[in-house]
PDB file of C-alpha atoms in Angstrom:
ATOM      1  CA  MET A   1      -6.892 -57.621  53.168  1.00 82.00           C
ATOM      2  CA  LEU A   2      -8.638 -58.129  56.503  1.00 90.00           C
ATOM      3  CA  VAL A   3      -9.387 -54.928  56.766  1.00 90.00           C
ATOM      4  CA  THR A   4     -10.888 -55.152  53.331  1.00 93.00           C
ATOM      5  CA  ALA A   5     -12.929 -57.902  54.413  1.00 94.00           C
ATOM      6  CA  PHE A   6     -14.452 -56.681  57.515  1.00 94.00           C
ATOM      7  CA  GLN A   7     -15.357 -53.403  55.690  1.00 95.00           C
ATOM      8  CA  PHE A   8     -17.508 -55.915  53.441  1.00 97.00           C
ATOM      9  CA  LEU A   9     -19.211 -57.089  56.598  1.00 96.00           C
ATOM     10  CA  LEU A  10     -19.757 -54.115  57.571  1.00 96.00           C
ATOM     11  CA  ASN A  11     -21.638 -52.694  54.930  1.00 95.00           C
ATOM     12  CA  THR A  12     -23.438 -55.688  53.905  1.00 97.00           C
ATOM     13  CA  LEU A  13     -24.597 -56.629  57.517  1.00 97.00           C
ATOM     14  CA  LEU A  14     -25.357 -53.099  58.794  1.00 97.00           C
ATOM     15  CA  GLY A  15     -26.194 -51.427  54.959  1.00 96.00           C
ATOM     16  CA  LEU A  16     -28.982 -54.249  54.870  1.00 96.00           C
ATOM     17  CA  LEU A  17     -30.136 -53.794  58.101  1.00 98.00           C
ATOM     18  CA  SER A  18     -30.772 -50.340  57.654  1.00 97.00           C
ATOM     19  CA  LEU A  19     -32.821 -51.318  53.927  1.00 97.00           C
ATOM     20  CA  ALA A  20     -35.068 -53.228  56.542  1.00 97.00           C
ATOM     21  CA  PHE A  21     -35.395 -50.232  58.454  1.00 98.00           C
ATOM     22  CA  LEU A  22     -36.160 -47.604  55.496  1.00 98.00           C
ATOM     23  CA  LEU A  23     -38.396 -50.644  53.862  1.00 97.00           C
ATOM     24  CA  ARG A  24     -40.685 -50.898  56.926  1.00 97.00           C
ATOM     25  CA  PHE A  25     -40.754 -47.152  57.457  1.00 97.00           C
ATOM     26  CA  TYR A  26     -41.778 -46.772  53.630  1.00 97.00           C
ATOM     27  CA  LEU A  27     -43.914 -49.726  53.608  1.00 96.00           C
ATOM     28  CA  GLN A  28     -45.813 -48.012  56.991  1.00 95.00           C
ATOM     29  CA  ALA A  29     -45.782 -44.215  55.337  1.00 95.00           C
ATOM     30  CA  THR A  30     -47.611 -45.936  51.864  1.00 95.00           C
ATOM     31  CA  ASN A  31     -50.116 -47.771  54.212  1.00 93.00           C
ATOM     32  CA  ALA A  32     -49.091 -51.123  52.519  1.00 92.00           C
ATOM     33  CA  PRO A  33     -51.239 -54.620  53.789  1.00 91.00           C
ATOM     34  CA  PHE A  34     -48.995 -56.220  56.600  1.00 88.00           C
ATOM     35  CA  ARG A  35     -50.220 -59.241  55.529  1.00 89.00           C
ATOM     36  CA  ASN A  36     -47.973 -60.211  52.947  1.00 89.00           C
ATOM     37  CA  PRO A  37     -44.591 -61.969  53.159  1.00 91.00           C
ATOM     38  CA  LEU A  38     -42.495 -59.153  52.570  1.00 90.00           C
ATOM     39  CA  SER A  39     -43.832 -57.038  55.393  1.00 93.00           C
ATOM     40  CA  GLN A  40     -43.645 -59.833  57.847  1.00 94.00           C
ATOM     41  CA  MET A  41     -40.698 -60.287  57.277  1.00 95.00           C
ATOM     42  CA  VAL A  42     -40.028 -57.170  57.868  1.00 96.00           C
ATOM     43  CA  VAL A  43     -41.206 -56.687  60.965  1.00 95.00           C
ATOM     44  CA  ALA A  44     -39.527 -60.051  62.430  1.00 96.00           C
ATOM     45  CA  VAL A  45     -36.042 -58.557  61.271  1.00 97.00           C
ATOM     46  CA  THR A  46     -36.814 -55.171  62.567  1.00 97.00           C
ATOM     47  CA  ASP A  47     -38.445 -55.285  66.028  1.00 96.00           C
ATOM     48  CA  PHE A  48     -35.817 -55.942  67.899  1.00 97.00           C
ATOM     49  CA  ALA A  49     -35.030 -52.424  67.837  1.00 97.00           C
ATOM     50  CA  VAL A  50     -38.001 -50.566  66.496  1.00 97.00           C
ATOM     51  CA  ILE A  51     -40.113 -51.610  69.254  1.00 95.00           C
ATOM     52  CA  PRO A  52     -38.131 -50.365  72.593  1.00 96.00           C
ATOM     53  CA  MET A  53     -37.286 -46.714  70.222  1.00 96.00           C
ATOM     54  CA  ARG A  54     -41.439 -45.844  69.460  1.00 94.00           C
ATOM     55  CA  ARG A  55     -41.171 -45.781  73.702  1.00 94.00           C
ATOM     56  CA  ALA A  56     -39.017 -43.260  73.853  1.00 93.00           C
ATOM     57  CA  ILE A  57     -39.513 -41.272  70.238  1.00 92.00           C
ATOM     58  CA  PRO A  58     -43.216 -40.846  69.241  1.00 89.00           C
ATOM     59  CA  SER A  59     -44.383 -41.318  65.897  1.00 90.00           C
ATOM     60  CA  LEU A  60     -44.889 -38.124  63.690  1.00 89.00           C
ATOM     61  CA  PHE A  61     -47.328 -36.374  61.031  1.00 89.00           C
ATOM     62  CA  ARG A  62     -48.283 -40.565  61.621  1.00 88.00           C
ATOM     63  CA  LEU A  63     -44.866 -41.768  59.873  1.00 92.00           C
ATOM     64  CA  ASP A  64     -42.825 -44.079  62.442  1.00 94.00           C
ATOM     65  CA  THR A  65     -39.930 -41.598  63.294  1.00 95.00           C
ATOM     66  CA  SER A  66     -38.458 -44.164  65.114  1.00 96.00           C
ATOM     67  CA  THR A  67     -37.999 -46.165  62.648  1.00 97.00           C
ATOM     68  CA  PHE A  68     -36.098 -43.922  60.212  1.00 97.00           C
ATOM     69  CA  LEU A  69     -34.377 -42.137  63.104  1.00 97.00           C
ATOM     70  CA  LEU A  70     -33.314 -46.448  63.006  1.00 98.00           C
ATOM     71  CA  ALA A  71     -32.375 -46.316  59.513  1.00 98.00           C
ATOM     72  CA  PHE A  72     -30.481 -43.296  60.744  1.00 98.00           C
ATOM     73  CA  LEU A  73     -28.050 -44.134  63.299  1.00 98.00           C
ATOM     74  CA  THR A  74     -27.118 -47.620  61.183  1.00 98.00           C
ATOM     75  CA  GLN A  75     -26.226 -46.005  58.706  1.00 98.00           C
ATOM     76  CA  LEU A  76     -23.993 -43.626  61.188  1.00 97.00           C
ATOM     77  CA  LEU A  77     -22.527 -46.317  62.995  1.00 98.00           C
ATOM     78  CA  LEU A  78     -21.602 -48.120  59.107  1.00 97.00           C
ATOM     79  CA  GLN A  79     -20.041 -44.871  58.445  1.00 95.00           C
ATOM     80  CA  PHE A  80     -17.864 -44.200  61.627  1.00 95.00           C
ATOM     81  CA  LEU A  81     -16.887 -47.608  61.759  1.00 95.00           C
ATOM     82  CA  LEU A  82     -15.396 -47.938  57.912  1.00 94.00           C
ATOM     83  CA  GLN A  83     -13.980 -44.599  58.784  1.00 92.00           C
ATOM     84  CA  TRP A  84     -12.534 -45.681  62.178  1.00 92.00           C
ATOM     85  CA  VAL A  85     -11.143 -49.478  60.423  1.00 92.00           C
ATOM     86  CA  ASN A  86      -9.544 -47.297  57.812  1.00 89.00           C
ATOM     87  CA  GLY A  87      -7.512 -45.704  60.590  1.00 87.00           C
ATOM     88  CA  PHE A  88      -8.873 -42.467  60.667  1.00 87.00           C
ATOM     89  CA  PRO A  89      -6.817 -40.078  63.471  1.00 85.00           C
ATOM     90  CA  PHE A  90     -10.615 -39.267  65.694  1.00 82.00           C
ATOM     91  CA  SER A  91      -8.701 -38.137  68.955  1.00 79.00           C
ATOM     92  CA  LEU A  92      -6.259 -35.749  66.424  1.00 81.00           C
ATOM     93  CA  ALA A  93      -9.768 -34.394  63.817  1.00 79.00           C
ATOM     94  CA  GLY A  94     -11.361 -32.026  64.833  1.00 80.00           C
ATOM     95  CA  ASN A  95     -15.437 -31.742  65.672  1.00 84.00           C
ATOM     96  CA  SER A  96     -16.363 -30.741  61.645  1.00 85.00           C
ATOM     97  CA  VAL A  97     -15.139 -34.927  61.012  1.00 89.00           C
ATOM     98  CA  TYR A  98     -18.953 -35.393  62.840  1.00 91.00           C
ATOM     99  CA  LEU A  99     -20.399 -33.390  60.809  1.00 92.00           C
ATOM    100  CA  VAL A 100     -18.857 -34.870  57.766  1.00 93.00           C
ATOM    101  CA  ILE A 101     -19.806 -38.114  58.736  1.00 95.00           C
ATOM    102  CA  ILE A 102     -23.399 -37.339  59.667  1.00 96.00           C
ATOM    103  CA  GLY A 103     -24.005 -35.459  55.870  1.00 96.00           C
ATOM    104  CA  LEU A 104     -22.507 -39.311  54.451  1.00 96.00           C
ATOM    105  CA  SER A 105     -25.218 -41.228  56.689  1.00 97.00           C
ATOM    106  CA  VAL A 106     -28.064 -38.291  55.194  1.00 97.00           C
ATOM    107  CA  LEU A 107     -26.662 -39.046  51.892  1.00 97.00           C
ATOM    108  CA  HIS A 108     -26.544 -42.796  52.432  1.00 97.00           C
ATOM    109  CA  VAL A 109     -30.220 -43.046  53.641  1.00 98.00           C
ATOM    110  CA  ALA A 110     -31.256 -41.262  50.539  1.00 97.00           C
ATOM    111  CA  ASN A 111     -29.090 -43.243  48.731  1.00 96.00           C
ATOM    112  CA  LEU A 112     -30.840 -46.263  49.782  1.00 96.00           C
ATOM    113  CA  SER A 113     -34.258 -44.975  49.726  1.00 96.00           C
ATOM    114  CA  MET A 114     -33.882 -44.412  46.521  1.00 95.00           C
ATOM    115  CA  ASP A 115     -31.864 -47.797  45.788  1.00 95.00           C
ATOM    116  CA  LEU A 116     -35.426 -49.055  47.632  1.00 96.00           C
ATOM    117  CA  PHE A 117     -37.789 -48.156  45.397  1.00 95.00           C
ATOM    118  CA  LEU A 118     -35.699 -48.965  42.344  1.00 95.00           C
ATOM    119  CA  TYR A 119     -35.814 -52.450  43.547  1.00 94.00           C
ATOM    120  CA  ALA A 120     -39.666 -52.213  44.620  1.00 95.00           C
ATOM    121  CA  ILE A 121     -40.114 -50.658  40.386  1.00 96.00           C
ATOM    122  CA  VAL A 122     -38.372 -53.949  38.686  1.00 95.00           C
ATOM    123  CA  ALA A 123     -40.008 -56.514  41.165  1.00 94.00           C
ATOM    124  CA  GLN A 124     -42.942 -55.276  40.603  1.00 93.00           C
ATOM    125  CA  ALA A 125     -42.534 -55.297  37.074  1.00 89.00           C
ATOM    126  CA  LEU A 126     -40.246 -58.515  36.819  1.00 92.00           C
ATOM    127  CA  LEU A 127     -44.129 -60.331  38.964  1.00 91.00           C
ATOM    128  CA  SER A 128     -46.372 -58.152  36.276  1.00 86.00           C
ATOM    129  CA  TRP A 129     -45.210 -60.405  33.730  1.00 86.00           C
ATOM    130  CA  VAL A 130     -44.631 -63.760  35.799  1.00 91.00           C
ATOM    131  CA  ASN A 131     -47.045 -63.719  38.275  1.00 89.00           C
ATOM    132  CA  PRO A 132     -49.532 -60.683  38.899  1.00 86.00           C
ATOM    133  CA  HIS A 133     -51.234 -61.850  41.734  1.00 90.00           C
ATOM    134  CA  THR A 134     -48.312 -62.920  44.181  1.00 90.00           C
ATOM    135  CA  PRO A 135     -48.935 -62.246  47.754  1.00 91.00           C
ATOM    136  CA  ILE A 136     -46.364 -59.528  47.799  1.00 92.00           C
ATOM    137  CA  ALA A 137     -47.812 -57.376  44.659  1.00 93.00           C
ATOM    138  CA  PRO A 138     -50.462 -55.257  46.992  1.00 93.00           C
ATOM    139  CA  ALA A 139     -47.205 -54.249  49.365  1.00 94.00           C
ATOM    140  CA  LEU A 140     -45.362 -53.659  46.028  1.00 94.00           C
ATOM    141  CA  GLU A 141     -48.186 -51.453  44.441  1.00 94.00           C
ATOM    142  CA  ALA A 142     -48.384 -49.376  47.673  1.00 94.00           C
ATOM    143  CA  LEU A 143     -44.613 -48.882  47.895  1.00 95.00           C
ATOM    144  CA  THR A 144     -44.101 -47.580  44.462  1.00 95.00           C
ATOM    145  CA  ARG A 145     -47.710 -45.999  43.632  1.00 95.00           C
ATOM    146  CA  PRO A 146     -46.382 -42.478  45.035  1.00 94.00           C
ATOM    147  CA  ILE A 147     -43.766 -42.250  42.318  1.00 94.00           C
ATOM    148  CA  MET A 148     -45.790 -44.295  39.610  1.00 93.00           C
ATOM    149  CA  GLN A 149     -48.596 -42.414  39.530  1.00 94.00           C
ATOM    150  CA  PRO A 150     -47.338 -38.762  39.007  1.00 95.00           C
ATOM    151  CA  ILE A 151     -45.661 -40.523  36.099  1.00 93.00           C
ATOM    152  CA  ARG A 152     -48.020 -42.394  34.695  1.00 91.00           C
ATOM    153  CA  ARG A 153     -50.400 -38.952  34.602  1.00 91.00           C
ATOM    154  CA  MET A 154     -47.913 -37.054  32.855  1.00 92.00           C
ATOM    155  CA  ILE A 155     -46.492 -39.902  30.488  1.00 87.00           C
ATOM    156  CA  PRO A 156     -49.385 -42.047  28.214  1.00 82.00           C
ATOM    157  CA  SER A 157     -49.015 -45.330  27.597  1.00 80.00           C
ATOM    158  CA  PRO A 158     -48.904 -46.290  23.800  1.00 81.00           C
ATOM    159  CA  ASN A 159     -50.981 -49.234  23.057  1.00 81.00           C
ATOM    160  CA  GLY A 160     -51.395 -50.248  26.658  1.00 78.00           C
ATOM    161  CA  LEU A 161     -47.723 -50.361  26.968  1.00 82.00           C
ATOM    162  CA  ASP A 162     -46.302 -48.580  30.763  1.00 84.00           C
ATOM    163  CA  LEU A 163     -43.454 -47.180  29.957  1.00 88.00           C
ATOM    164  CA  SER A 164     -43.348 -45.501  34.248  1.00 90.00           C
ATOM    165  CA  PRO A 165     -41.078 -47.866  35.764  1.00 92.00           C
ATOM    166  CA  LEU A 166     -38.420 -47.165  32.897  1.00 93.00           C
ATOM    167  CA  ILE A 167     -38.528 -43.781  33.460  1.00 94.00           C
ATOM    168  CA  ALA A 168     -38.906 -43.606  37.373  1.00 95.00           C
ATOM    169  CA  ILE A 169     -35.816 -45.884  37.099  1.00 95.00           C
ATOM    170  CA  MET A 170     -33.776 -43.803  34.415  1.00 96.00           C
ATOM    171  CA  THR A 171     -34.898 -40.688  36.732  1.00 95.00           C
ATOM    172  CA  ALA A 172     -33.412 -42.498  40.225  1.00 94.00           C
ATOM    173  CA  GLN A 173     -30.621 -43.559  38.201  1.00 95.00           C
ATOM    174  CA  LEU A 174     -29.547 -40.110  36.567  1.00 96.00           C
ATOM    175  CA  MET A 175     -30.186 -38.524  40.669  1.00 95.00           C
ATOM    176  CA  GLN A 176     -27.744 -41.079  41.970  1.00 95.00           C
ATOM    177  CA  ILE A 177     -25.042 -40.452  39.480  1.00 96.00           C
ATOM    178  CA  LEU A 178     -25.451 -36.644  39.206  1.00 96.00           C
ATOM    179  CA  VAL A 179     -26.465 -35.766  42.948  1.00 96.00           C
ATOM    180  CA  PHE A 180     -25.261 -38.376  45.072  1.00 95.00           C
ATOM    181  CA  ALA A 181     -21.883 -39.824  43.537  1.00 95.00           C
ATOM    182  CA  PRO A 182     -21.464 -35.917  42.990  1.00 96.00           C
ATOM    183  CA  LEU A 183     -22.056 -35.179  47.069  1.00 95.00           C
ATOM    184  CA  GLU A 184     -20.417 -38.293  48.384  1.00 94.00           C
ATOM    185  CA  ILE A 185     -16.711 -37.236  46.591  1.00 94.00           C
ATOM    186  CA  SER A 186     -17.476 -34.132  47.523  1.00 94.00           C
ATOM    187  CA  LEU A 187     -18.085 -35.020  51.445  1.00 91.00           C
ATOM    188  CA  MET A 188     -15.265 -37.480  51.120  1.00 89.00           C
ATOM    189  CA  LYS A 189     -11.783 -35.285  50.374  1.00 88.00           C
ATOM    190  CA  LEU A 190     -13.702 -33.952  53.742  1.00 81.00           C
ATOM    191  CA  PHE A 191     -11.129 -36.682  55.290  1.00 73.00           C
TER     192      PHE A 191
END
């Protein structure tokens, strides 16, 4: 029971930290405005690690690689700690177990990225009904634009009804079910 509680705390704390690093990375990658409460909160939460990491790892192609690397390293630490808490015998296992942990970390970063865009699409859709002029609307618009724009071009809007959020959510969830879940199960079988 104590192990389960510790796993929950690890998943929650390190998962939220990974999500914050990814959100900062994607907000910067999509040129979202940083003068809104969402962006300011993400910067405040992640500055403790991003600022020192930027000194060591430069940006690449105008992408903040240090922030993305921090998201990956957080997931790597999470996967290692979860296996350690479960009593996995690292001293007896070969070096291939570390490749599995790296693979799980990459998979979880991709899955968290998908979740982040899903949350942003749902939040944008809900806010468009309730308060379309909220201060975080421009950041959500910038964040979801790379996904929503191609869908809007391919699928017409019948009578002005925008079906692109529904299509994006269904596609993302299908990818999580058909791609990410089987990959994770395959990787977990290697332990």
